[in-house]
Amino acid sequence: MSFESLGLAPALLRALADQGYTQPTPIQAGAIPVVLEGHDLLAAAQTGTGKTAAFALPLLQHLSTAGQTMTRRPRALILTPTRELAAQIYDNLRDYGKHLRVSSATIFGGVSMGPQIQALRRGVDIVIATPGRLVDHMQQRTLDLSGVEVLVLDEADRMLDMGFLPSLKRIISALPKQRQTLLFSATFAPEIKSLAMQFMHAPREVSVAPANSVATTVTHEVHPVDASRKRDLLLHVLSKDSRRQTLVFSRTKHGADKLVSYLEHSGLRAAAIHGNKSQNARTRALSDFKSGRVTVLVATDIAARGIDIDQLPIVINYDLPMVAEDYVHRIGRTGRAGADGLALSLVSHDESGLLRDIRKLLAQDLAINEVPGFELSSPLRLDANAPRPKQGQRQARPPQRQGGQRQGGSHRPHAHAQNNGGGEHAMGNRKRRPRGSRPAAKA
Ligand code: AMP
């Protein structure tokens, strides 16, 4: 299977060759022809499967060939849960569209709206936005959505988890009825199906892996450990190869910060990425990690969602997620595109119920191996009454939303060329505080 055989234009094929991509991933092979034919698409694919190109390539092709208009209204709208993801999609569109004349801009909050308004006035073909800030623009009438031909809902499940449904409904109802809608989601949960029923027209379904499955190239391993010795065990594991880029998941922001201080004191180069960090700090942490200046990135679930880091050899769950599905999202960052990956979880007694949930969801036993020197005082319980962390243990205190998240003032450098990126984590606006107590949405 080649990109050429999918019907992509020469300008895109050249850009793909520049990227070094030789063949389409399964989601690309499944989705691209369907999208090029103009169908609505419901695609089940998690981050790491190449899903961004699966919608970006046919979208660019459509915009560069069909119905060239002189209007300055956006012709495509991509909605995505977080600013990081929006920035990544922007980067990908720029890479894939480098031989085409298609412009894009990111729209997300946390910074002044002025530059975004100017970009919209100048006119862009593609708007990549988080729902909250987009609604702000709609309210201020600084955005005309009447020319949108293609709507992409990226990580739709996550947008719903984050409480964006009312914003999504509002945005979609402002779009032309006659349009193509592409919905990407890690799973086809009932809420996703219902969204599709309401807003899509006879969607074709493409699914690259059964819901909640994980890449077969990932090895799962559990190191049981007493809670009091977890930090030491993490250090022990990390020290085995201190040059290896490692993504570590912490359940809480506070926990992530504490862990980073501890690792730094121990001589490792670590950084944290979570919702209380300013946009600048988050962008810096990510680029330091990508460039190798930092070898350990400690992240919370929401902050890490969709972060595009190539071929990470190992992901460590310092804490297990409270919601088993988040395990799947977390380890989506290793074992990508055929490379081998290791998902290592450090599990203390109080988390054994969570481990049980994960095993059930994945329908597989995860290898449990004690590390010499870190043996458990008593074995993990994996029966029906296995304990789970209590409410209070997963989030020391409510997220502070005023300060940190709102200072993310600067534009990311890549956004300058044709774009006025803002800097708000989608969670940073009090109007969009997620409902309920779903811990993943708090991180
Ligand atoms: P995504 O699932 O969109 O986050 O993509 C995951 C990673 O796979 C990104 O780093 C892409 O640049 C990369 N990628 C996408 N398509 C291909 C391909 N056909 N061959 C190799 N890598 C790809």
PDB file of C-alpha atoms in Angstrom, residues 74-261:
ATOM      1  CA  PRO A  74     -12.378  29.682   6.988  1.00  0.00           C
ATOM      2  CA  ARG A  75     -13.263  26.658   4.901  1.00  0.00           C
ATOM      3  CA  ALA A  76     -12.302  24.070   7.475  1.00  0.00           C
ATOM      4  CA  LEU A  77     -12.607  23.942  11.234  1.00  0.00           C
ATOM      5  CA  ILE A  78     -10.661  21.509  13.393  1.00  0.00           C
ATOM      6  CA  LEU A  79     -11.768  21.273  17.014  1.00  0.00           C
ATOM      7  CA  THR A  80      -9.442  19.678  19.496  1.00  0.00           C
ATOM      8  CA  PRO A  81      -9.388  19.440  23.308  1.00  0.00           C
ATOM      9  CA  THR A  82      -6.075  21.059  24.222  1.00  0.00           C
ATOM     10  CA  ARG A  83      -3.824  23.806  23.014  1.00  0.00           C
ATOM     11  CA  GLU A  84      -0.897  21.408  22.726  1.00  0.00           C
ATOM     12  CA  LEU A  85      -2.857  19.256  20.350  1.00  0.00           C
ATOM     13  CA  ALA A  86      -3.959  22.310  18.379  1.00  0.00           C
ATOM     14  CA  ALA A  87      -0.330  23.394  18.043  1.00  0.00           C
ATOM     15  CA  GLN A  88       0.677  19.931  16.874  1.00  0.00           C
ATOM     16  CA  ILE A  89      -2.046  19.808  14.282  1.00  0.00           C
ATOM     17  CA  TYR A  90      -0.928  23.220  13.095  1.00  0.00           C
ATOM     18  CA  ASP A  91       2.644  21.947  12.751  1.00  0.00           C
ATOM     19  CA  ASN A  92       1.504  18.872  10.873  1.00  0.00           C
ATOM     20  CA  LEU A  93      -0.635  20.903   8.488  1.00  0.00           C
ATOM     21  CA  ARG A  94       2.309  23.157   7.833  1.00  0.00           C
ATOM     22  CA  ASP A  95       4.577  20.182   7.120  1.00  0.00           C
ATOM     23  CA  TYR A  96       2.129  18.319   4.911  1.00  0.00           C
ATOM     24  CA  GLY A  97       0.930  21.475   3.156  1.00  0.00           C
ATOM     25  CA  LYS A  98       4.334  23.005   2.496  1.00  0.00           C
ATOM     26  CA  HIS A  99       3.967  22.701  -1.283  1.00  0.00           C
ATOM     27  CA  LEU A 100       0.414  24.034  -1.254  1.00  0.00           C
ATOM     28  CA  ARG A 101      -1.059  27.438  -0.664  1.00  0.00           C
ATOM     29  CA  VAL A 102      -3.337  26.670   2.243  1.00  0.00           C
ATOM     30  CA  SER A 103      -3.177  28.804   5.360  1.00  0.00           C
ATOM     31  CA  SER A 104      -4.099  27.902   8.896  1.00  0.00           C
ATOM     32  CA  ALA A 105      -4.298  29.502  12.308  1.00  0.00           C
ATOM     33  CA  THR A 106      -4.727  28.222  15.834  1.00  0.00           C
ATOM     34  CA  ILE A 107      -7.321  29.768  18.100  1.00  0.00           C
ATOM     35  CA  PHE A 108      -7.104  29.028  21.770  1.00  0.00           C
ATOM     36  CA  GLY A 109      -7.400  30.962  24.961  1.00  0.00           C
ATOM     37  CA  GLY A 110      -5.176  32.337  27.651  1.00  0.00           C
ATOM     38  CA  VAL A 111      -3.877  35.210  25.562  1.00  0.00           C
ATOM     39  CA  SER A 112      -5.467  38.300  24.158  1.00  0.00           C
ATOM     40  CA  MET A 113      -7.865  37.812  21.326  1.00  0.00           C
ATOM     41  CA  GLY A 114      -6.488  40.710  19.306  1.00  0.00           C
ATOM     42  CA  PRO A 115      -3.889  38.896  17.209  1.00  0.00           C
ATOM     43  CA  GLN A 116      -6.317  36.055  16.586  1.00  0.00           C
ATOM     44  CA  ILE A 117      -8.936  38.508  15.384  1.00  0.00           C
ATOM     45  CA  GLN A 118      -6.391  40.064  13.038  1.00  0.00           C
ATOM     46  CA  ALA A 119      -5.481  36.664  11.630  1.00  0.00           C
ATOM     47  CA  LEU A 120      -9.142  35.883  11.058  1.00  0.00           C
ATOM     48  CA  ARG A 121      -9.625  39.255   9.346  1.00  0.00           C
ATOM     49  CA  ARG A 122      -6.699  38.627   7.051  1.00  0.00           C
ATOM     50  CA  GLY A 123      -8.330  35.335   6.202  1.00  0.00           C
ATOM     51  CA  VAL A 124      -7.295  31.737   6.753  1.00  0.00           C
ATOM     52  CA  ASP A 125      -8.408  28.507   5.159  1.00  0.00           C
ATOM     53  CA  ILE A 126      -8.199  26.310   8.253  1.00  0.00           C
ATOM     54  CA  VAL A 127      -8.958  27.219  11.846  1.00  0.00           C
ATOM     55  CA  ILE A 128      -7.665  24.835  14.510  1.00  0.00           C
ATOM     56  CA  ALA A 129      -9.361  25.650  17.782  1.00  0.00           C
ATOM     57  CA  THR A 130     -10.195  24.572  21.287  1.00  0.00           C
ATOM     58  CA  PRO A 131     -13.956  24.868  21.777  1.00  0.00           C
ATOM     59  CA  GLY A 132     -13.999  27.454  24.580  1.00  0.00           C
ATOM     60  CA  ARG A 133     -12.047  30.177  22.829  1.00  0.00           C
ATOM     61  CA  LEU A 134     -13.887  29.528  19.611  1.00  0.00           C
ATOM     62  CA  VAL A 135     -17.171  30.237  21.374  1.00  0.00           C
ATOM     63  CA  ASP A 136     -15.664  33.473  22.696  1.00  0.00           C
ATOM     64  CA  HIS A 137     -14.952  34.508  19.111  1.00  0.00           C
ATOM     65  CA  MET A 138     -18.443  33.558  18.065  1.00  0.00           C
ATOM     66  CA  GLN A 139     -19.882  35.694  20.847  1.00  0.00           C
ATOM     67  CA  GLN A 140     -17.794  38.645  19.777  1.00  0.00           C
ATOM     68  CA  ARG A 141     -18.694  38.032  16.169  1.00  0.00           C
ATOM     69  CA  THR A 142     -15.062  37.966  15.170  1.00  0.00           C
ATOM     70  CA  LEU A 143     -15.401  34.666  13.362  1.00  0.00           C
ATOM     71  CA  ASP A 144     -17.622  33.807  10.439  1.00  0.00           C
ATOM     72  CA  LEU A 145     -18.271  30.081  10.304  1.00  0.00           C
ATOM     73  CA  SER A 146     -20.691  30.217   7.390  1.00  0.00           C
ATOM     74  CA  GLY A 147     -18.056  29.138   4.883  1.00  0.00           C
ATOM     75  CA  VAL A 148     -16.960  25.958   6.657  1.00  0.00           C
ATOM     76  CA  GLU A 149     -17.016  22.997   4.295  1.00  0.00           C
ATOM     77  CA  VAL A 150     -15.218  20.486   6.508  1.00  0.00           C
ATOM     78  CA  LEU A 151     -15.470  20.023  10.268  1.00  0.00           C
ATOM     79  CA  VAL A 152     -13.000  17.809  12.108  1.00  0.00           C
ATOM     80  CA  LEU A 153     -13.682  16.772  15.699  1.00  0.00           C
ATOM     81  CA  ASP A 154     -10.351  15.494  16.952  1.00  0.00           C
ATOM     82  CA  GLU A 155     -10.186  13.460  20.164  1.00  0.00           C
ATOM     83  CA  ALA A 156     -13.933  13.847  20.449  1.00  0.00           C
ATOM     84  CA  ASP A 157     -14.104  11.540  23.450  1.00  0.00           C
ATOM     85  CA  ARG A 158     -11.713  13.753  25.328  1.00  0.00           C
ATOM     86  CA  MET A 159     -13.611  16.886  24.436  1.00  0.00           C
ATOM     87  CA  LEU A 160     -16.720  15.314  25.928  1.00  0.00           C
ATOM     88  CA  ASP A 161     -14.795  14.220  29.035  1.00  0.00           C
ATOM     89  CA  MET A 162     -13.663  17.783  29.492  1.00  0.00           C
ATOM     90  CA  GLY A 163     -17.197  19.111  29.491  1.00  0.00           C
ATOM     91  CA  PHE A 164     -17.105  20.677  26.045  1.00  0.00           C
ATOM     92  CA  LEU A 165     -20.384  19.207  24.822  1.00  0.00           C
ATOM     93  CA  PRO A 166     -22.404  22.445  25.190  1.00  0.00           C
ATOM     94  CA  SER A 167     -19.702  24.406  23.342  1.00  0.00           C
ATOM     95  CA  LEU A 168     -19.512  21.762  20.639  1.00  0.00           C
ATOM     96  CA  LYS A 169     -23.258  21.859  20.100  1.00  0.00           C
ATOM     97  CA  ARG A 170     -23.208  25.599  19.886  1.00  0.00           C
ATOM     98  CA  ILE A 171     -20.366  25.648  17.396  1.00  0.00           C
ATOM     99  CA  ILE A 172     -21.788  22.910  15.214  1.00  0.00           C
ATOM    100  CA  SER A 173     -25.167  24.583  15.044  1.00  0.00           C
ATOM    101  CA  ALA A 174     -23.446  27.682  13.628  1.00  0.00           C
ATOM    102  CA  LEU A 175     -21.941  25.700  10.750  1.00  0.00           C
ATOM    103  CA  PRO A 176     -23.522  25.134   7.358  1.00  0.00           C
ATOM    104  CA  LYS A 177     -25.634  21.972   7.309  1.00  0.00           C
ATOM    105  CA  GLN A 178     -24.047  21.053   4.010  1.00  0.00           C
ATOM    106  CA  ARG A 179     -20.572  20.050   5.068  1.00  0.00           C
ATOM    107  CA  GLN A 180     -18.301  17.091   5.585  1.00  0.00           C
ATOM    108  CA  THR A 181     -17.781  16.008   9.191  1.00  0.00           C
ATOM    109  CA  LEU A 182     -14.891  13.857  10.358  1.00  0.00           C
ATOM    110  CA  LEU A 183     -14.889  12.606  13.934  1.00  0.00           C
ATOM    111  CA  PHE A 184     -11.855  10.993  15.525  1.00  0.00           C
ATOM    112  CA  SER A 185     -12.058   9.371  18.916  1.00  0.00           C
ATOM    113  CA  ALA A 186     -10.023   6.808  20.829  1.00  0.00           C
ATOM    114  CA  THR A 187     -13.194   4.817  21.411  1.00  0.00           C
ATOM    115  CA  PHE A 188     -16.739   4.645  20.079  1.00  0.00           C
ATOM    116  CA  ALA A 189     -18.370   5.139  23.463  1.00  0.00           C
ATOM    117  CA  PRO A 190     -22.167   5.604  23.407  1.00  0.00           C
ATOM    118  CA  GLU A 191     -21.801   9.382  23.800  1.00  0.00           C
ATOM    119  CA  ILE A 192     -19.644   9.476  20.694  1.00  0.00           C
ATOM    120  CA  LYS A 193     -22.197   7.503  18.735  1.00  0.00           C
ATOM    121  CA  SER A 194     -24.865   9.897  19.903  1.00  0.00           C
ATOM    122  CA  LEU A 195     -22.788  12.889  18.811  1.00  0.00           C
ATOM    123  CA  ALA A 196     -22.356  11.241  15.423  1.00  0.00           C
ATOM    124  CA  MET A 197     -26.081  10.529  15.135  1.00  0.00           C
ATOM    125  CA  GLN A 198     -26.903  14.148  15.821  1.00  0.00           C
ATOM    126  CA  PHE A 199     -24.336  15.887  13.711  1.00  0.00           C
ATOM    127  CA  MET A 200     -23.159  13.575  10.965  1.00  0.00           C
ATOM    128  CA  HIS A 201     -24.614  12.359   7.736  1.00  0.00           C
ATOM    129  CA  ALA A 202     -24.360   8.632   7.045  1.00  0.00           C
ATOM    130  CA  PRO A 203     -20.806   8.396   8.364  1.00  0.00           C
ATOM    131  CA  ARG A 204     -18.513   5.632   7.204  1.00  0.00           C
ATOM    132  CA  GLU A 205     -16.745   3.947  10.077  1.00  0.00           C
ATOM    133  CA  VAL A 206     -13.061   3.190  10.177  1.00  0.00           C
ATOM    134  CA  SER A 207     -11.507   1.544  13.164  1.00  0.00           C
ATOM    135  CA  VAL A 208      -7.893   0.561  13.352  1.00  0.00           C
ATOM    136  CA  ALA A 209      -8.046  -1.336  16.569  1.00  0.00           C
ATOM    137  CA  PRO A 210     -10.872  -2.614  18.711  1.00  0.00           C
ATOM    138  CA  ALA A 211     -11.956  -0.123  21.317  1.00  0.00           C
ATOM    139  CA  ASN A 212      -9.584   0.097  24.236  1.00  0.00           C
ATOM    140  CA  SER A 213      -6.974  -2.104  22.700  1.00  0.00           C
ATOM    141  CA  VAL A 214      -3.374  -1.040  22.782  1.00  0.00           C
ATOM    142  CA  ALA A 215      -0.561  -1.393  20.311  1.00  0.00           C
ATOM    143  CA  THR A 216       0.647  -4.966  20.193  1.00  0.00           C
ATOM    144  CA  THR A 217       4.208  -3.697  20.175  1.00  0.00           C
ATOM    145  CA  VAL A 218       3.844  -2.526  23.780  1.00  0.00           C
ATOM    146  CA  THR A 219       5.031  -4.749  26.610  1.00  0.00           C
ATOM    147  CA  HIS A 220       3.244  -4.146  29.890  1.00  0.00           C
ATOM    148  CA  GLU A 221       5.032  -4.674  33.139  1.00  0.00           C
ATOM    149  CA  VAL A 222       4.080  -4.003  36.726  1.00  0.00           C
ATOM    150  CA  HIS A 223       6.550  -3.486  39.539  1.00  0.00           C
ATOM    151  CA  PRO A 224       4.687  -3.874  42.829  1.00  0.00           C
ATOM    152  CA  VAL A 225       6.155  -1.649  45.513  1.00  0.00           C
ATOM    153  CA  ASP A 226       5.273  -0.272  48.921  1.00  0.00           C
ATOM    154  CA  ALA A 227       4.012   3.294  48.582  1.00  0.00           C
ATOM    155  CA  SER A 228       6.794   4.592  50.788  1.00  0.00           C
ATOM    156  CA  ARG A 229       9.433   3.202  48.427  1.00  0.00           C
ATOM    157  CA  LYS A 230       7.942   4.251  45.120  1.00  0.00           C
ATOM    158  CA  ARG A 231      10.135   7.264  44.580  1.00  0.00           C
ATOM    159  CA  ASP A 232      13.248   5.242  45.220  1.00  0.00           C
ATOM    160  CA  LEU A 233      12.100   2.556  42.836  1.00  0.00           C
ATOM    161  CA  LEU A 234      11.416   5.147  40.143  1.00  0.00           C
ATOM    162  CA  LEU A 235      14.887   6.548  40.599  1.00  0.00           C
ATOM    163  CA  HIS A 236      16.312   3.027  40.469  1.00  0.00           C
ATOM    164  CA  VAL A 237      14.507   2.323  37.176  1.00  0.00           C
ATOM    165  CA  LEU A 238      15.433   5.665  35.651  1.00  0.00           C
ATOM    166  CA  SER A 239      19.046   5.389  36.709  1.00  0.00           C
ATOM    167  CA  LYS A 240      19.486   2.180  34.766  1.00  0.00           C
ATOM    168  CA  ASP A 241      19.682   4.294  31.660  1.00  0.00           C
ATOM    169  CA  SER A 242      19.704   7.960  32.507  1.00  0.00           C
ATOM    170  CA  ARG A 243      19.927   9.001  28.881  1.00  0.00           C
ATOM    171  CA  ARG A 244      16.720   7.278  27.907  1.00  0.00           C
ATOM    172  CA  GLN A 245      13.813   9.670  27.242  1.00  0.00           C
ATOM    173  CA  THR A 246      11.074   8.679  29.660  1.00  0.00           C
ATOM    174  CA  LEU A 247       7.556   9.950  30.105  1.00  0.00           C
ATOM    175  CA  VAL A 248       6.332   9.508  33.670  1.00  0.00           C
ATOM    176  CA  PHE A 249       2.687   9.876  34.618  1.00  0.00           C
ATOM    177  CA  SER A 250       1.590  11.326  37.901  1.00  0.00           C
ATOM    178  CA  ARG A 251      -2.027  11.422  38.991  1.00  0.00           C
ATOM    179  CA  THR A 252      -1.795  14.914  40.441  1.00  0.00           C
ATOM    180  CA  LYS A 253      -0.148  18.199  39.564  1.00  0.00           C
ATOM    181  CA  HIS A 254       1.281  18.533  43.039  1.00  0.00           C
ATOM    182  CA  GLY A 255       2.651  15.003  42.825  1.00  0.00           C
ATOM    183  CA  ALA A 256       4.253  15.777  39.464  1.00  0.00           C
ATOM    184  CA  ASP A 257       6.033  18.825  40.885  1.00  0.00           C
ATOM    185  CA  LYS A 258       7.254  16.928  43.942  1.00  0.00           C
ATOM    186  CA  LEU A 259       8.557  14.157  41.781  1.00  0.00           C
ATOM    187  CA  VAL A 260      10.441  16.535  39.523  1.00  0.00           C
ATOM    188  CA  SER A 261      12.146  18.180  42.514  1.00  0.00           C
TER     189      SER A 261
END
